[in-house]
Short mmCIF file of C-alpha atoms in Angstrom, two decimals:
data_model
loop_
_atom_site.label_atom_id
_atom_site.label_comp_id
_atom_site.label_asym_id
_atom_site.label_seq_id
_atom_site.Cartn_x
_atom_site.Cartn_y
_atom_site.Cartn_z
CA MET Y 1406 10.35 39.12 -28.18
CA ARG Y 1407 11.26 39.82 -24.47
CA LYS Y 1408 8.56 40.33 -21.82
CA VAL Y 1409 7.90 42.96 -19.34
CA PHE Y 1410 6.23 42.43 -16.34
CA SER Y 1411 4.51 45.47 -14.75
CA LYS Y 1412 4.67 46.42 -11.48
CA LYS Y 1413 1.45 44.93 -10.55
CA ALA Y 1414 2.20 41.92 -12.04
CA LEU Y 1415 5.38 41.37 -9.85
CA ARG Y 1416 3.74 42.81 -6.74
CA GLU Y 1417 0.66 40.00 -7.56
CA ALA Y 1418 2.94 37.40 -7.99
CA GLY Y 1419 5.56 38.43 -4.74
CA SER Y 1420 2.01 38.17 -2.58
CA GLY Y 1421 1.13 35.18 -3.68
CA TYR Y 1422 4.72 33.39 -3.01
CA LEU Y 1423 4.32 35.03 0.41
CA LEU Y 1424 0.85 33.42 1.23
CA MET Y 1425 2.87 30.10 -0.02
CA SER Y 1426 5.71 30.44 1.96
CA PRO Y 1427 4.32 28.71 4.70
CA ALA Y 1428 3.39 25.84 2.94
CA LEU Y 1429 6.79 26.02 0.87
CA PHE Y 1430 8.70 25.80 3.87
CA VAL Y 1431 6.71 22.58 5.50
CA LEU Y 1432 7.44 21.15 2.01
CA LEU Y 1433 10.88 21.94 2.02
CA LEU Y 1434 11.64 20.97 5.62
CA PHE Y 1435 9.61 17.45 6.05
CA ILE Y 1436 9.08 16.21 2.48
CA ILE Y 1437 11.77 17.60 -0.14
CA GLY Y 1438 14.78 18.13 2.58
CA PRO Y 1439 14.85 14.51 3.96
CA ILE Y 1440 14.42 12.68 0.83
CA LEU Y 1441 17.55 14.74 -0.82
CA PHE Y 1442 19.27 13.95 2.58
CA ALA Y 1443 18.32 10.18 2.23
CA ILE Y 1444 19.45 10.05 -1.18
CA TYR Y 1445 23.07 11.55 0.41
CA LEU Y 1446 23.29 9.39 3.16
CA ALA Y 1447 22.92 6.26 0.52
CA PHE Y 1448 25.81 7.40 -0.68
CA HIS Y 1449 27.84 7.51 2.66
CA LYS Y 1450 28.98 5.27 5.68
CA VAL Y 1451 27.30 6.79 8.27
CA GLN Y 1452 28.27 6.97 11.63
CA PHE Y 1453 25.62 8.36 14.26
CA LEU Y 1454 26.69 7.52 17.54
CA GLY Y 1455 29.66 9.42 19.36
CA THR Y 1456 31.58 11.18 16.28
CA THR Y 1457 29.24 11.51 13.40
CA SER Y 1458 30.96 10.83 10.33
CA PHE Y 1459 29.79 10.55 6.74
CA GLU Y 1460 32.74 8.81 4.52
CA PHE Y 1461 31.74 8.62 0.87
CA VAL Y 1462 31.48 4.93 -0.22
CA GLY Y 1463 30.11 5.54 -4.14
CA LEU Y 1464 27.51 2.56 -4.88
CA ASP Y 1465 29.21 -0.01 -2.06
CA ASN Y 1466 25.83 0.44 -0.48
CA PHE Y 1467 24.27 -0.95 -3.26
CA LYS Y 1468 26.69 -3.49 -4.31
CA ARG Y 1469 25.47 -4.90 -1.36
CA MET Y 1470 22.31 -5.64 -1.47
CA LEU Y 1471 23.61 -7.96 -4.41
CA ASP Y 1472 25.36 -10.20 -1.97
CA ASP Y 1473 22.92 -9.54 1.06
CA THR Y 1474 20.78 -12.99 1.66
CA ARG Y 1475 18.02 -11.21 3.99
CA ALA Y 1476 17.25 -7.97 1.40
CA LYS Y 1477 16.40 -10.49 -1.45
CA ILE Y 1478 14.07 -12.65 1.12
CA ALA Y 1479 13.03 -9.31 2.53
CA LEU Y 1480 11.93 -8.32 -1.51
CA TRP Y 1481 10.48 -11.85 -2.14
CA ASN Y 1482 8.23 -11.76 1.02
CA THR Y 1483 7.39 -7.99 -0.14
CA VAL Y 1484 6.54 -8.73 -3.51
CA LYS Y 1485 4.84 -11.90 -2.77
CA TYR Y 1486 2.47 -10.10 -0.80
CA VAL Y 1487 2.22 -7.25 -3.11
CA ALA Y 1488 1.43 -9.78 -5.95
CA ILE Y 1489 -2.08 -10.96 -3.66
CA VAL Y 1490 -3.15 -8.56 -1.32
CA VAL Y 1491 -3.72 -5.78 -4.51
CA PRO Y 1492 -5.63 -8.37 -6.71
CA ALA Y 1493 -7.26 -9.61 -3.89
CA GLN Y 1494 -8.19 -6.32 -2.30
CA THR Y 1495 -9.17 -4.18 -5.31
CA ILE Y 1496 -11.45 -7.24 -6.51
CA LEU Y 1497 -12.77 -7.69 -3.13
CA ALA Y 1498 -13.65 -4.02 -2.73
CA LEU Y 1499 -15.43 -3.91 -6.00
CA VAL Y 1500 -17.81 -6.86 -5.23
CA LEU Y 1501 -19.04 -5.58 -2.41
CA ALA Y 1502 -19.41 -2.05 -3.25
CA ALA Y 1503 -21.39 -3.26 -6.45
CA THR Y 1504 -23.60 -5.30 -3.76
CA LEU Y 1505 -24.06 -2.58 -1.66
CA ASN Y 1506 -25.11 -0.38 -4.92
CA ALA Y 1507 -27.36 -2.72 -5.93
CA GLY Y 1508 -30.57 -1.43 -3.62
CA LEU Y 1509 -30.62 -4.09 -1.33
CA LYS Y 1510 -32.33 -3.57 1.90
CA GLY Y 1511 -30.20 -2.23 4.87
CA GLN Y 1512 -27.32 -1.06 2.38
CA LYS Y 1513 -26.76 1.53 4.63
CA PHE Y 1514 -26.36 -0.47 7.71
CA PHE Y 1515 -23.97 -2.52 5.62
CA ARG Y 1516 -22.52 0.32 4.86
CA ILE Y 1517 -21.52 1.44 7.73
CA VAL Y 1518 -20.51 -2.07 9.08
CA TYR Y 1519 -18.18 -2.60 5.85
CA PHE Y 1520 -16.28 0.97 6.99
CA LEU Y 1521 -15.77 -0.13 10.43
CA PRO Y 1522 -11.99 -1.76 9.82
CA THR Y 1523 -11.05 1.36 7.79
CA LEU Y 1524 -11.64 3.21 11.68
CA THR Y 1525 -9.48 1.28 13.50
CA SER Y 1526 -6.12 1.96 14.35
CA SER Y 1527 -3.55 -0.46 11.96
CA ALA Y 1528 -1.74 -1.30 15.34
CA VAL Y 1529 -4.72 -2.46 17.26
CA LEU Y 1530 -5.86 -4.13 14.30
CA THR Y 1531 -3.19 -6.14 14.46
CA LEU Y 1532 -3.08 -6.83 18.16
CA ILE Y 1533 -7.15 -7.79 17.09
CA PHE Y 1534 -5.71 -10.25 14.73
CA MET Y 1535 -2.86 -11.76 16.84
CA TRP Y 1536 -5.38 -12.92 19.57
CA MET Y 1537 -7.58 -14.11 17.38
CA TYR Y 1538 -4.70 -16.36 15.53
CA ASN Y 1539 -3.43 -17.29 18.48
CA GLN Y 1540 -3.34 -21.17 18.92
CA ASN Y 1541 -6.08 -21.53 21.07
CA GLY Y 1542 -7.45 -18.24 19.59
CA LEU Y 1543 -10.93 -17.89 17.76
CA ILE Y 1544 -9.82 -18.50 14.08
CA ASN Y 1545 -8.72 -22.17 15.66
CA HIS Y 1546 -11.80 -22.79 17.39
CA VAL Y 1547 -14.13 -22.19 14.48
CA LEU Y 1548 -11.81 -24.16 12.04
CA LYS Y 1549 -11.67 -27.14 14.39
CA PHE Y 1550 -15.83 -26.80 14.70
CA PHE Y 1551 -15.97 -27.56 11.01
CA GLY Y 1552 -13.26 -30.28 11.36
CA LEU Y 1553 -10.70 -28.11 9.30
CA PRO Y 1554 -7.19 -28.07 9.96
CA THR Y 1555 -5.73 -25.62 12.23
CA TYR Y 1556 -2.45 -23.58 12.23
CA ASN Y 1557 0.58 -22.20 14.01
CA TRP Y 1558 -0.43 -18.73 12.53
CA LEU Y 1559 2.11 -17.07 14.44
CA GLY Y 1560 4.98 -19.25 14.84
CA ASP Y 1561 4.58 -21.49 11.57
CA PRO Y 1562 6.82 -19.94 8.53
CA SER Y 1563 4.73 -21.02 5.15
CA VAL Y 1564 1.72 -19.51 6.81
CA ALA Y 1565 2.31 -16.74 9.31
CA LEU Y 1566 3.00 -13.63 6.30
CA ASN Y 1567 -0.27 -15.05 4.84
CA ALA Y 1568 -1.99 -14.53 8.45
CA ILE Y 1569 -1.02 -11.12 7.57
CA MET Y 1570 -1.97 -11.07 4.13
CA ILE Y 1571 -5.62 -12.14 5.04
CA MET Y 1572 -5.80 -9.28 7.85
CA ASN Y 1573 -4.93 -6.47 5.52
CA ILE Y 1574 -7.05 -7.78 3.29
CA TRP Y 1575 -9.87 -7.75 5.40
CA SER Y 1576 -9.22 -4.49 6.77
CA THR Y 1577 -8.03 -2.39 3.32
CA ALA Y 1578 -10.87 -3.36 0.88
CA PRO Y 1579 -13.75 -1.39 2.77
CA TYR Y 1580 -11.52 1.90 2.33
CA PHE Y 1581 -11.27 1.11 -1.38
CA MET Y 1582 -15.17 -0.45 -1.65
CA VAL Y 1583 -16.08 3.76 -0.16
CA ILE Y 1584 -14.14 4.65 -3.64
CA TYR Y 1585 -15.98 2.64 -5.41
CA LEU Y 1586 -19.20 3.17 -4.01
CA ALA Y 1587 -18.72 6.85 -5.07
CA ALA Y 1588 -17.70 5.93 -8.50
CA LEU Y 1589 -20.60 3.83 -9.38
CA GLN Y 1590 -23.09 6.85 -8.77
CA ASP Y 1591 -21.57 8.24 -11.85
CA ILE Y 1592 -22.89 5.80 -14.27
CA PRO Y 1593 -25.66 6.62 -16.29
CA ASP Y 1594 -28.71 4.07 -15.37
CA SER Y 1595 -29.48 4.14 -18.75
CA LEU Y 1596 -26.81 1.74 -19.85
CA TYR Y 1597 -28.22 -0.55 -17.13
CA GLU Y 1598 -31.56 -0.48 -18.48
CA ALA Y 1599 -30.76 -0.43 -22.26
CA ALA Y 1600 -28.61 -3.92 -21.78
CA GLU Y 1601 -31.82 -5.48 -19.58
CA LEU Y 1602 -34.07 -4.55 -22.32
CA ASP Y 1603 -31.49 -6.31 -24.73
CA GLY Y 1604 -32.08 -9.31 -22.27
CA ALA Y 1605 -28.62 -8.90 -19.91
CA ASN Y 1606 -28.51 -10.62 -16.93
CA ALA Y 1607 -26.81 -9.33 -13.79
CA TRP Y 1608 -23.49 -10.58 -14.48
CA GLN Y 1609 -23.25 -9.58 -17.73
CA LYS Y 1610 -24.20 -6.00 -17.07
CA PHE Y 1611 -21.62 -6.05 -14.20
CA TRP Y 1612 -18.78 -7.54 -16.76
CA TYR Y 1613 -19.70 -5.15 -19.63
CA ILE Y 1614 -21.20 -2.25 -18.17
CA THR Y 1615 -19.68 -1.44 -14.39
CA VAL Y 1616 -15.77 -3.21 -14.72
CA PRO Y 1617 -15.34 -0.88 -18.34
CA ASN Y 1618 -16.96 2.44 -16.41
CA LEU Y 1619 -14.71 2.01 -13.38
CA LYS Y 1620 -11.22 1.27 -15.54
CA PRO Y 1621 -10.19 4.66 -14.33
CA VAL Y 1622 -11.31 4.04 -10.71
CA THR Y 1623 -9.47 0.63 -11.00
CA SER Y 1624 -6.25 2.23 -11.88
CA PHE Y 1625 -6.48 4.51 -9.03
CA VAL Y 1626 -6.96 1.66 -6.44
CA VAL Y 1627 -4.15 -0.60 -7.75
CA ILE Y 1628 -1.64 2.06 -7.44
CA MET Y 1629 -2.32 2.93 -3.98
CA GLY Y 1630 -2.72 -0.49 -3.32
CA LEU Y 1631 1.17 -1.12 -4.86
CA ILE Y 1632 2.22 1.65 -3.10
CA GLY Y 1633 0.76 1.09 0.15
CA THR Y 1634 1.68 -3.08 0.25
CA PHE Y 1635 5.00 -1.58 -0.84
CA GLN Y 1636 5.45 -0.10 2.09
CA LEU Y 1637 4.29 -2.98 4.87
CA PHE Y 1638 5.80 -2.67 8.37
CA ASP Y 1639 3.79 -1.76 11.12
CA GLN Y 1640 1.92 -5.41 11.05
CA SER Y 1641 4.68 -7.26 10.13
CA TYR Y 1642 6.68 -5.54 12.92
CA ILE Y 1643 4.05 -6.19 15.70
CA PHE Y 1644 3.13 -10.12 14.61
CA SER Y 1645 7.17 -10.74 14.82
CA GLN Y 1646 8.01 -8.34 17.66
CA GLY Y 1647 10.34 -6.67 14.98
CA SER Y 1648 12.78 -9.70 13.91
CA GLY Y 1649 10.70 -10.30 10.92
CA GLY Y 1650 9.97 -13.92 11.74
CA PRO Y 1651 9.94 -16.74 12.22
CA ASN Y 1652 12.26 -17.79 9.89
CA ASN Y 1653 12.56 -14.31 8.34
CA SER Y 1654 9.04 -15.20 6.39
CA THR Y 1655 7.54 -12.00 7.41
CA LEU Y 1656 10.56 -10.18 6.98
CA THR Y 1657 10.01 -6.98 4.48
CA VAL Y 1658 11.94 -4.60 2.96
CA VAL Y 1659 10.54 -1.45 4.95
CA LEU Y 1660 11.20 -3.44 8.21
CA LEU Y 1661 14.64 -4.22 7.12
CA ILE Y 1662 15.36 -1.01 6.09
CA TYR Y 1663 14.29 0.00 10.36
CA GLN Y 1664 16.36 -2.75 11.77
CA TYR Y 1665 19.50 -1.50 9.35
CA ALA Y 1666 18.79 2.06 10.12
CA PHE Y 1667 18.13 1.55 13.90
CA LYS Y 1668 19.18 -1.47 15.19
CA SER Y 1669 22.69 -1.78 13.62
CA LEU Y 1670 25.63 0.30 14.14
CA GLY Y 1671 26.83 2.18 10.91
CA THR Y 1672 24.40 0.90 8.49
CA MET Y 1673 22.04 3.86 8.24
CA GLY Y 1674 24.07 4.65 4.95
CA TYR Y 1675 23.14 0.98 3.80
CA ALA Y 1676 19.32 1.52 4.82
CA ALA Y 1677 18.87 4.62 3.05
CA ALA Y 1678 20.38 2.71 -0.06
CA LEU Y 1679 17.71 0.53 0.68
CA ALA Y 1680 15.14 3.16 1.08
CA PHE Y 1681 16.30 4.54 -2.05
CA ALA Y 1682 15.80 0.94 -4.40
CA LEU Y 1683 12.26 0.47 -2.68
CA ALA Y 1684 11.27 3.76 -4.55
CA ILE Y 1685 12.91 3.33 -7.35
CA ILE Y 1686 10.74 0.09 -7.58
CA ILE Y 1687 7.54 1.61 -6.55
CA LEU Y 1688 8.20 4.40 -8.63
CA ILE Y 1689 8.36 1.36 -12.13
CA ALA Y 1690 5.70 -0.92 -10.68
CA THR Y 1691 2.96 2.42 -11.14
CA ILE Y 1692 4.32 3.22 -14.33
CA LEU Y 1693 3.63 0.16 -15.75
CA GLN Y 1694 0.48 -0.08 -14.22
CA ARG Y 1695 -0.59 3.15 -16.24
CA LYS Y 1696 1.22 2.22 -18.94
CA PHE Y 1697 -1.36 -1.22 -19.04
CA SER Y 1698 -3.89 0.66 -17.85
CA LYS Y 1699 -4.31 2.85 -20.90
CA GLU Y 1700 -3.62 0.58 -23.12
CA GLU Y 1701 -6.37 -1.65 -22.02
CA SER Y 1702 -8.74 1.42 -21.94
CA LEU Y 1703 -8.19 1.69 -25.90
CA TYR Y 1704 -9.96 -1.68 -26.11
#
């Protein structure tokens, strides 16, 4: 049956779209438009300097990734970074939140102290840690004081990426801690009281009550962590001065995209193809995480 729209309904719909038009315009101009343009570039050989040209090359940019050694190194570094940082920052955030929610003295003060790294600029934090990671910096002095081996944090390929991991775990966990703290307020106290009457200790209450009730929040935290860590750029750029060194040990996919897009001639299309491939990887990782978290919630 054909639906007839009244003039009033059409007028209300038109008014609604008119009010939304500024937001829709911004969305189209700054989000949807650049995404579509990047996809267009991924299938072309692009030249911006001098005479601008777009040469259609089909899937050549994507085939090039298979033979690009630096792309493989960047992907491996990024995957290793994600596999270590996401679980570590999630577990640390959960432990900190549970500790600060336990009714300890001065918990408001410690909440503020733990959250301070999140308020600091990522670039400033990186510069501070570079000073601390210096061979004569604070961390090596502390290690030397306790008789532990010191490291060339900035110049040794075997520890440079680990140095960035430590910094990011320390700086991002407080943000997720606040999310967990908000979620902990929704867990009924009656559950903990019933468990206490049954003789459960603090660890049992945490493992069998707190963790299961926070599964939806944990899923959100992991997804946000995946998206953020796959997009690692600024810390790696500052640590290596844009080179991804030493010996490509801090080279990430986003840093490699930047290098191909703005430091090499005629590789903007290839950079767009790398960005498109990274977006697909993040999408797949997010879908898999949501699938596994839903399966776990059934038990």
